[in-house]
Short mmCIF file of C-alpha atoms and ligand atoms in Angstrom, two decimals:
data_model
loop_
_atom_site.label_atom_id
_atom_site.label_comp_id
_atom_site.label_asym_id
_atom_site.label_seq_id
_atom_site.Cartn_x
_atom_site.Cartn_y
_atom_site.Cartn_z
CA MET A 1 180.58 156.71 191.01
CA SER A 2 182.99 157.81 188.24
CA ILE A 3 182.42 161.01 186.32
CA ILE A 4 184.48 161.46 183.17
CA THR A 5 184.34 164.69 181.18
CA VAL A 6 184.74 164.67 177.42
CA GLU A 7 186.48 168.03 177.02
CA LEU A 8 185.15 169.66 173.86
CA GLY A 9 184.91 173.32 174.80
CA ALA A 10 181.30 174.53 174.72
CA ARG A 11 180.17 171.01 173.75
CA SER A 12 181.88 169.28 176.69
CA TYR A 13 179.78 166.66 178.44
CA LYS A 14 179.90 164.24 181.32
CA VAL A 15 179.85 160.46 181.28
CA ILE A 16 178.60 159.13 184.60
CA VAL A 17 179.33 155.48 185.48
CA GLU A 18 177.55 154.04 188.49
CA ASN A 19 175.93 150.74 189.44
CA GLY A 20 172.16 151.24 189.70
CA LEU A 21 172.32 154.59 187.87
CA LEU A 22 169.35 153.78 185.62
CA ALA A 23 167.01 153.86 188.60
CA ARG A 24 168.37 157.33 189.50
CA ALA A 25 168.61 158.62 185.91
CA GLY A 26 165.68 161.00 186.42
CA GLU A 27 167.76 163.21 188.77
CA HIS A 28 170.35 163.73 186.02
CA LEU A 29 167.81 164.11 183.22
CA ALA A 30 165.36 166.51 184.91
CA PRO A 31 167.62 169.56 184.36
CA LEU A 32 167.71 168.76 180.63
CA SER A 33 163.93 168.32 180.33
CA ARG A 34 162.98 172.03 180.59
CA GLY A 35 159.66 170.88 182.07
CA ARG A 36 158.74 169.17 178.77
CA THR A 37 157.99 165.55 177.88
CA MET A 38 161.20 163.66 177.05
CA ALA A 39 161.25 161.20 174.14
CA ILE A 40 162.96 157.89 174.83
CA VAL A 41 163.98 155.78 171.84
CA THR A 42 164.69 152.13 172.53
CA ASP A 43 164.09 148.65 171.14
CA GLU A 44 161.97 145.65 172.08
CA ASN A 45 164.88 143.90 173.87
CA VAL A 46 165.38 146.81 176.25
CA ARG A 47 161.82 146.96 177.65
CA PRO A 48 162.76 146.05 181.27
CA HIS A 49 165.28 148.92 181.35
CA LEU A 50 162.70 151.23 179.79
CA ALA A 51 160.34 150.59 182.69
CA THR A 52 163.12 151.44 185.21
CA LEU A 53 164.03 154.62 183.33
CA GLN A 54 160.44 155.82 182.98
CA ALA A 55 159.78 155.20 186.69
CA SER A 56 162.85 157.22 187.61
CA LEU A 57 161.82 160.06 185.28
CA SER A 58 158.32 160.09 186.82
CA ALA A 59 159.83 160.19 190.30
CA ALA A 60 161.82 163.25 189.21
CA GLY A 61 158.64 164.87 187.84
CA VAL A 62 159.51 164.34 184.17
CA ALA A 63 156.93 162.99 181.70
CA SER A 64 158.25 160.70 178.96
CA GLU A 65 157.08 159.14 175.71
CA ALA A 66 158.69 155.93 174.46
CA ILE A 67 159.37 155.09 170.82
CA ILE A 68 160.09 151.38 170.57
CA LEU A 69 161.86 150.16 167.44
CA PRO A 70 162.58 146.61 166.24
CA PRO A 71 165.93 145.33 167.59
CA GLY A 72 168.92 144.59 165.37
CA GLU A 73 171.22 146.11 162.79
CA GLY A 74 168.31 146.32 160.30
CA SER A 75 167.06 149.38 162.20
CA LYS A 76 170.10 151.40 161.11
CA SER A 77 168.32 152.03 157.81
CA TRP A 78 166.89 154.94 155.84
CA ALA A 79 163.40 153.51 156.43
CA THR A 80 163.75 153.46 160.23
CA LEU A 81 165.47 156.85 160.22
CA GLU A 82 162.49 158.30 158.34
CA LEU A 83 160.04 156.67 160.72
CA LEU A 84 161.97 157.92 163.75
CA THR A 85 162.44 161.50 162.54
CA ASP A 86 158.72 161.66 161.67
CA ARG A 87 157.82 160.44 165.16
CA LEU A 88 160.14 162.96 166.79
CA LEU A 89 158.68 165.78 164.69
CA ASP A 90 155.13 164.58 165.51
CA LEU A 91 156.07 164.81 169.19
CA GLY A 92 157.07 168.43 168.58
CA ILE A 93 160.74 167.98 169.45
CA GLU A 94 162.53 171.34 169.57
CA ARG A 95 166.23 172.05 169.09
CA GLY A 96 166.64 172.63 172.81
CA ASP A 97 165.07 169.27 173.73
CA HIS A 98 167.07 166.15 174.56
CA VAL A 99 166.02 162.81 173.10
CA ILE A 100 167.11 159.79 175.15
CA ALA A 101 168.78 156.88 173.32
CA LEU A 102 168.33 153.81 175.55
CA GLY A 103 169.95 150.66 174.20
CA GLY A 104 172.99 149.26 172.43
CA GLY A 105 175.06 150.61 169.57
CA VAL A 106 172.28 150.37 166.99
CA ILE A 107 169.94 152.60 169.00
CA GLY A 108 172.74 155.02 169.92
CA ASP A 109 173.98 155.39 166.33
CA LEU A 110 170.48 155.75 164.87
CA VAL A 111 169.12 158.16 167.48
CA GLY A 112 172.30 160.24 167.41
CA PHE A 113 172.04 160.59 163.64
CA ALA A 114 168.32 161.40 163.78
CA CYS A 115 169.07 164.10 166.37
CA SER A 116 171.82 165.55 164.18
CA ILE A 117 169.26 166.29 161.44
CA VAL A 118 165.94 166.96 163.24
CA LYS A 119 165.48 170.73 163.06
CA ARG A 120 169.16 170.86 161.93
CA GLY A 121 170.20 169.34 165.23
CA CYS A 122 168.57 168.76 168.60
CA GLY A 123 170.07 167.49 171.85
CA PHE A 124 170.35 163.87 172.91
CA VAL A 125 171.47 161.74 175.82
CA GLN A 126 173.03 158.30 175.55
CA ILE A 127 172.06 155.57 178.03
CA PRO A 128 173.98 152.57 176.67
CA THR A 129 172.90 149.12 177.87
CA THR A 130 175.52 146.89 176.20
CA LEU A 131 179.22 146.71 177.07
CA LEU A 132 180.19 147.63 173.52
CA ALA A 133 178.05 150.77 173.59
CA GLN A 134 179.19 151.67 177.12
CA VAL A 135 182.91 151.58 176.37
CA ASP A 136 182.87 152.76 172.77
CA SER A 137 179.93 153.83 170.65
CA SER A 138 178.00 155.98 173.15
CA VAL A 139 180.99 158.28 173.72
CA GLY A 140 182.56 160.48 171.07
CA GLY A 141 179.67 161.55 168.86
CA LYS A 142 179.97 159.19 165.91
CA THR A 143 176.45 158.52 164.62
CA ALA A 144 175.37 156.65 161.49
CA ILE A 145 173.03 154.40 159.60
CA ASN A 146 173.97 151.76 157.03
CA SER A 147 173.40 152.19 153.31
CA ARG A 148 173.36 149.86 150.31
CA ALA A 149 177.07 150.58 149.85
CA GLY A 150 178.02 149.48 153.37
CA LYS A 151 177.90 149.82 157.11
CA ASN A 152 177.92 153.22 158.84
CA LEU A 153 178.48 155.02 155.54
CA VAL A 154 175.85 157.71 156.14
CA GLY A 155 176.20 159.65 159.35
CA ALA A 156 177.43 162.69 161.22
CA PHE A 157 179.50 163.72 164.20
CA HIS A 158 176.96 164.82 166.80
CA GLN A 159 177.96 164.80 170.46
CA PRO A 160 175.49 163.81 173.19
CA ALA A 161 174.83 166.23 176.04
CA LEU A 162 175.24 163.51 178.69
CA VAL A 163 176.04 159.78 178.85
CA LEU A 164 174.66 157.67 181.72
CA VAL A 165 176.28 154.25 182.14
CA ASP A 166 174.81 151.70 184.52
CA PRO A 167 177.03 148.58 184.48
CA THR A 168 174.26 146.51 186.10
CA THR A 169 172.42 146.54 182.75
CA LEU A 170 175.01 143.94 181.73
CA ASP A 171 173.53 141.46 184.25
CA THR A 172 170.86 140.53 181.70
CA LEU A 173 173.01 140.76 178.57
CA PRO A 174 173.86 137.41 176.89
CA LEU A 175 177.45 136.35 177.65
CA ARG A 176 178.33 136.34 173.94
CA GLN A 177 177.41 140.04 173.77
CA VAL A 178 179.45 140.86 176.89
CA ARG A 179 182.46 139.02 175.44
CA ALA A 180 182.11 140.86 172.12
CA GLY A 181 181.98 144.18 173.99
CA TYR A 182 185.07 143.14 175.95
CA ALA A 183 187.07 143.20 172.70
CA GLU A 184 186.65 146.99 172.71
CA VAL A 185 187.84 147.11 176.35
CA VAL A 186 191.09 145.22 175.78
CA LYS A 187 191.58 147.32 172.64
CA TYR A 188 192.45 150.32 174.86
CA GLY A 189 195.28 148.31 176.42
CA LEU A 190 196.57 147.21 173.05
CA ILE A 191 196.48 150.77 171.66
CA ASP A 192 198.62 152.63 174.19
CA ASP A 193 198.22 151.25 177.70
CA PHE A 194 200.33 148.15 178.39
CA GLU A 195 199.51 148.33 182.11
CA PHE A 196 195.79 148.14 181.34
CA PHE A 197 196.43 145.16 179.05
CA GLU A 198 198.09 143.43 182.02
CA TRP A 199 195.07 144.36 184.16
CA CYS A 200 192.85 142.79 181.49
CA GLU A 201 194.90 139.59 181.48
CA ALA A 202 194.48 139.33 185.24
CA ASN A 203 190.84 140.42 185.52
CA ALA A 204 188.96 139.59 182.30
CA ALA A 205 187.62 136.31 183.63
CA ALA A 206 186.16 138.04 186.71
CA LEU A 207 184.71 140.80 184.54
CA LEU A 208 182.99 138.28 182.26
CA ALA A 209 181.70 136.37 185.29
CA GLY A 210 179.94 139.57 186.39
CA ASP A 211 182.32 140.83 189.11
CA ALA A 212 180.93 144.33 189.75
CA ASP A 213 184.25 145.96 190.71
CA ALA A 214 186.14 144.56 187.71
CA ARG A 215 183.33 145.54 185.38
CA THR A 216 182.99 149.08 186.67
CA TYR A 217 186.76 149.66 186.69
CA ALA A 218 187.12 148.40 183.11
CA ILE A 219 184.21 150.50 181.86
CA ALA A 220 185.35 153.73 183.55
CA HIS A 221 188.98 153.19 182.47
CA SER A 222 187.93 152.54 178.87
CA ILE A 223 185.67 155.60 178.74
CA ALA A 224 188.42 157.79 180.21
CA ALA A 225 190.80 156.55 177.50
CA LYS A 226 188.27 157.25 174.78
CA ALA A 227 187.40 160.67 176.21
CA ARG A 228 191.09 161.67 176.10
CA ILE A 229 191.44 160.59 172.48
CA VAL A 230 188.18 162.24 171.35
CA ALA A 231 189.11 165.48 173.11
CA GLU A 232 192.37 165.50 171.16
CA ASP A 233 190.95 164.62 167.74
CA GLU A 234 187.16 164.88 167.65
CA TYR A 235 186.81 164.61 163.86
CA GLU A 236 189.53 161.98 163.27
CA THR A 237 191.75 164.35 161.37
CA THR A 238 195.11 164.17 163.16
CA GLY A 239 195.47 160.39 163.29
CA LYS A 240 194.95 160.19 167.07
CA ARG A 241 191.30 159.10 166.96
CA ALA A 242 192.13 156.69 164.13
CA LEU A 243 193.96 154.61 166.79
CA LEU A 244 190.51 153.59 168.04
CA ASN A 245 190.13 151.67 164.78
CA LEU A 246 192.71 149.06 165.83
CA GLY A 247 191.50 145.72 164.45
CA HIS A 248 188.62 147.35 162.62
CA THR A 249 189.98 147.16 159.05
CA PHE A 250 190.70 143.42 159.23
CA GLY A 251 187.58 142.97 161.38
CA HIS A 252 185.40 144.88 158.94
CA ALA A 253 186.47 142.51 156.14
CA LEU A 254 185.54 139.49 158.28
CA GLU A 255 182.20 141.06 159.26
CA ALA A 256 181.44 141.88 155.62
CA GLU A 257 182.23 138.29 154.63
CA ALA A 258 179.78 137.15 157.35
CA GLY A 259 177.18 139.51 155.85
CA PHE A 260 177.20 141.77 158.96
CA SER A 261 175.02 139.17 160.64
CA ASP A 262 174.89 137.40 163.98
CA ARG A 263 177.34 134.88 162.49
CA LEU A 264 180.03 137.32 163.62
CA LEU A 265 179.29 140.12 166.08
CA HIS A 266 181.15 143.41 165.63
CA GLY A 267 183.30 142.84 168.74
CA GLU A 268 184.17 139.32 167.60
CA GLY A 269 185.29 140.73 164.25
CA VAL A 270 187.36 143.37 166.09
CA ALA A 271 188.98 140.68 168.29
CA ALA A 272 190.05 138.59 165.29
CA GLY A 273 190.98 141.82 163.50
CA MET A 274 193.27 142.93 166.36
CA ALA A 275 194.99 139.50 166.31
CA LEU A 276 195.48 139.88 162.54
CA ALA A 277 196.81 143.44 162.95
CA PHE A 278 199.40 142.12 165.43
CA GLY A 279 200.15 139.11 163.19
CA TYR A 280 200.68 141.38 160.20
CA SER A 281 202.82 143.77 162.28
CA ALA A 282 205.05 140.82 163.29
CA ARG A 283 205.34 139.74 159.65
CA ARG A 284 206.56 143.27 158.86
CA GLY A 285 209.13 142.99 161.68
CA LEU A 286 207.41 145.68 163.76
CA CYS A 287 206.56 143.61 166.83
CA THR A 288 207.66 140.22 168.06
CA GLY A 289 206.07 136.79 167.71
CA GLN A 290 205.83 136.81 171.54
CA ASP A 291 203.62 139.91 171.37
CA VAL A 292 201.32 138.16 168.90
CA ALA A 293 201.25 134.99 171.01
CA ARG A 294 200.37 137.01 174.13
CA VAL A 295 197.53 138.84 172.39
CA THR A 296 196.07 135.72 170.79
CA ALA A 297 196.41 133.69 174.03
CA HIS A 298 194.40 136.32 175.90
CA LEU A 299 191.67 136.49 173.27
CA ARG A 300 191.42 132.68 173.17
CA ALA A 301 191.36 132.45 176.98
CA ILE A 302 188.22 134.53 177.12
CA GLY A 303 186.54 132.83 174.17
CA LEU A 304 187.06 135.46 171.47
CA PRO A 305 188.27 134.54 167.96
CA ASP A 306 191.98 135.18 167.36
CA SER A 307 192.07 134.53 163.58
CA ALA A 308 189.81 134.44 160.53
CA PRO A 309 189.23 130.65 160.75
CA ALA A 310 188.50 130.98 164.48
CA ALA A 311 185.82 133.48 163.45
CA ASN A 312 184.56 130.82 160.98
CA ILE A 313 185.69 132.89 158.00
CA ASN A 314 187.59 130.88 155.43
CA ALA A 315 187.65 133.35 152.55
CA ASP A 316 190.95 133.93 150.73
CA GLY A 317 193.02 137.12 150.92
CA THR A 318 191.69 138.56 147.65
CA THR A 319 188.09 138.28 148.84
CA LEU A 320 188.82 139.83 152.24
CA VAL A 321 190.88 142.68 150.80
CA ALA A 322 188.06 143.41 148.31
CA HIS A 323 185.81 144.05 151.33
CA MET A 324 188.41 146.45 152.75
CA LEU A 325 188.08 148.67 149.67
CA HIS A 326 184.61 149.70 150.90
CA ASP A 327 186.11 150.90 154.18
CA LYS A 328 185.21 154.54 154.89
CA LYS A 329 188.81 155.20 155.89
CA MET A 330 189.95 154.90 152.23
CA ASP A 331 191.96 158.02 151.51
CA ALA A 332 192.94 158.89 147.93
CA GLY A 333 193.00 155.21 147.04
CA THR A 334 195.08 154.09 150.03
CA LEU A 335 193.87 152.48 153.22
CA PRO A 336 195.52 153.47 156.51
CA PHE A 337 196.25 150.41 158.70
CA LEU A 338 196.61 150.32 162.46
CA LEU A 339 199.79 148.38 163.18
CA ALA A 340 201.74 147.78 166.38
CA ARG A 341 205.36 148.03 167.49
CA GLY A 342 204.36 146.04 170.57
CA ILE A 343 201.47 145.76 173.04
CA GLY A 344 200.40 149.33 173.82
CA LYS A 345 202.34 150.71 170.86
CA THR A 346 199.82 151.07 168.06
CA PHE A 347 200.34 153.52 165.19
CA VAL A 348 198.81 154.42 161.83
CA ASP A 349 200.66 153.20 158.74
CA LYS A 350 199.54 154.71 155.45
CA SER A 351 202.06 152.85 153.32
CA VAL A 352 200.64 149.32 153.56
CA GLU A 353 200.29 147.63 150.17
CA LEU A 354 197.04 145.74 149.83
CA ALA A 355 198.80 143.07 147.73
CA ASP A 356 201.00 142.36 150.76
CA VAL A 357 197.96 142.14 153.04
CA THR A 358 196.40 139.70 150.54
CA ARG A 359 199.52 137.51 150.72
CA PHE A 360 199.49 137.66 154.53
CA LEU A 361 195.83 136.61 154.73
CA ASP A 362 196.46 133.74 152.29
CA GLU A 363 199.46 132.58 154.38
CA GLN A 364 197.34 132.67 157.54
CA ARG A 365 194.66 130.61 155.81
CA GLU A 366 197.21 128.04 154.62
CA MET A 367 198.73 127.78 158.10
CA ALA A 368 195.28 127.18 159.62
CA ALA A 369 194.52 124.48 157.03
CA ALA A 370 197.89 122.68 157.52
N1 LIG B 401 184.57 153.69 167.50
C1 LIG B 401 185.66 154.47 167.09
C2 LIG B 401 185.49 155.93 167.33
O1 LIG B 401 184.56 156.32 168.02
O2 LIG B 401 186.27 156.70 166.86
#
């Protein structure tokens, strides 16, 4: 078992990582229940895990009520938020209660946001069941829904009280989803941990094949990295937390071009986006062509896209950069980019000219077509 603490003073919380934890979740949740019925919010795809969780709550003497939402990004909407907050209020949720978010990033983001506004903020617990949610979105308190203007544009920082991670939930996750989540794992190596990138090169295949030790190590290591960064810069004001956005600006443009659909999963967009961030860094003379080749070779080896065409996006630079202008990181008309001086040497550059990024994306497209 690994226990990682996200150190945030009075709002500090633990992330527990353990194989089989879902079946023992009741022991950890009972102290938060205050003898009251706990609401569990989940989606249709997570039903088998819901049964395990409810059985473990019953065994710990805790009653629970499930709210089951439709799966998919469409649930991160005003309409579902309204439905969910009404249900939570109907259940009589109090500020001191803890709502359980059981599922992937969509459920975690939606439930977290609902809990940030119900009665001006109630407690919640994250039980992430996808790799992406386990290593990224369930930790750190970013919550959001999508709006007409774009993805994740309406939300709040609201930290969970506890995060329970059971890597065995990945046993039933489609391989494509595990791979997409893996992009956020290797991201931690690329940001500031060259040794972990080397570990990823050596162990990614085993992890994707379901090797329990590799999986658990990667998840715990990733969460520890994120916990350190969040503790240093909870509200993304100093530039430290912004490092977690490596690959996300390029990736966001690719995802937007794919209509934020299953054509390109978030992690797939991030993978191609990280390759582009390294490619652009090399073009600016910041890192070497060998760095780029090493990053792209690793992504390709595990079946993740390492370019826009590999992600089946053939839009030109102007179109992709237009998508970037809707990025919520826009700051007084400029867009900070995450660039790299090498593997494990990522930094924020606020002086990137979008016209130059447009040229770079057009060059990449021409090279792929040649
Ligand atoms: N997913 C990036 C962050 O939590 O800051």
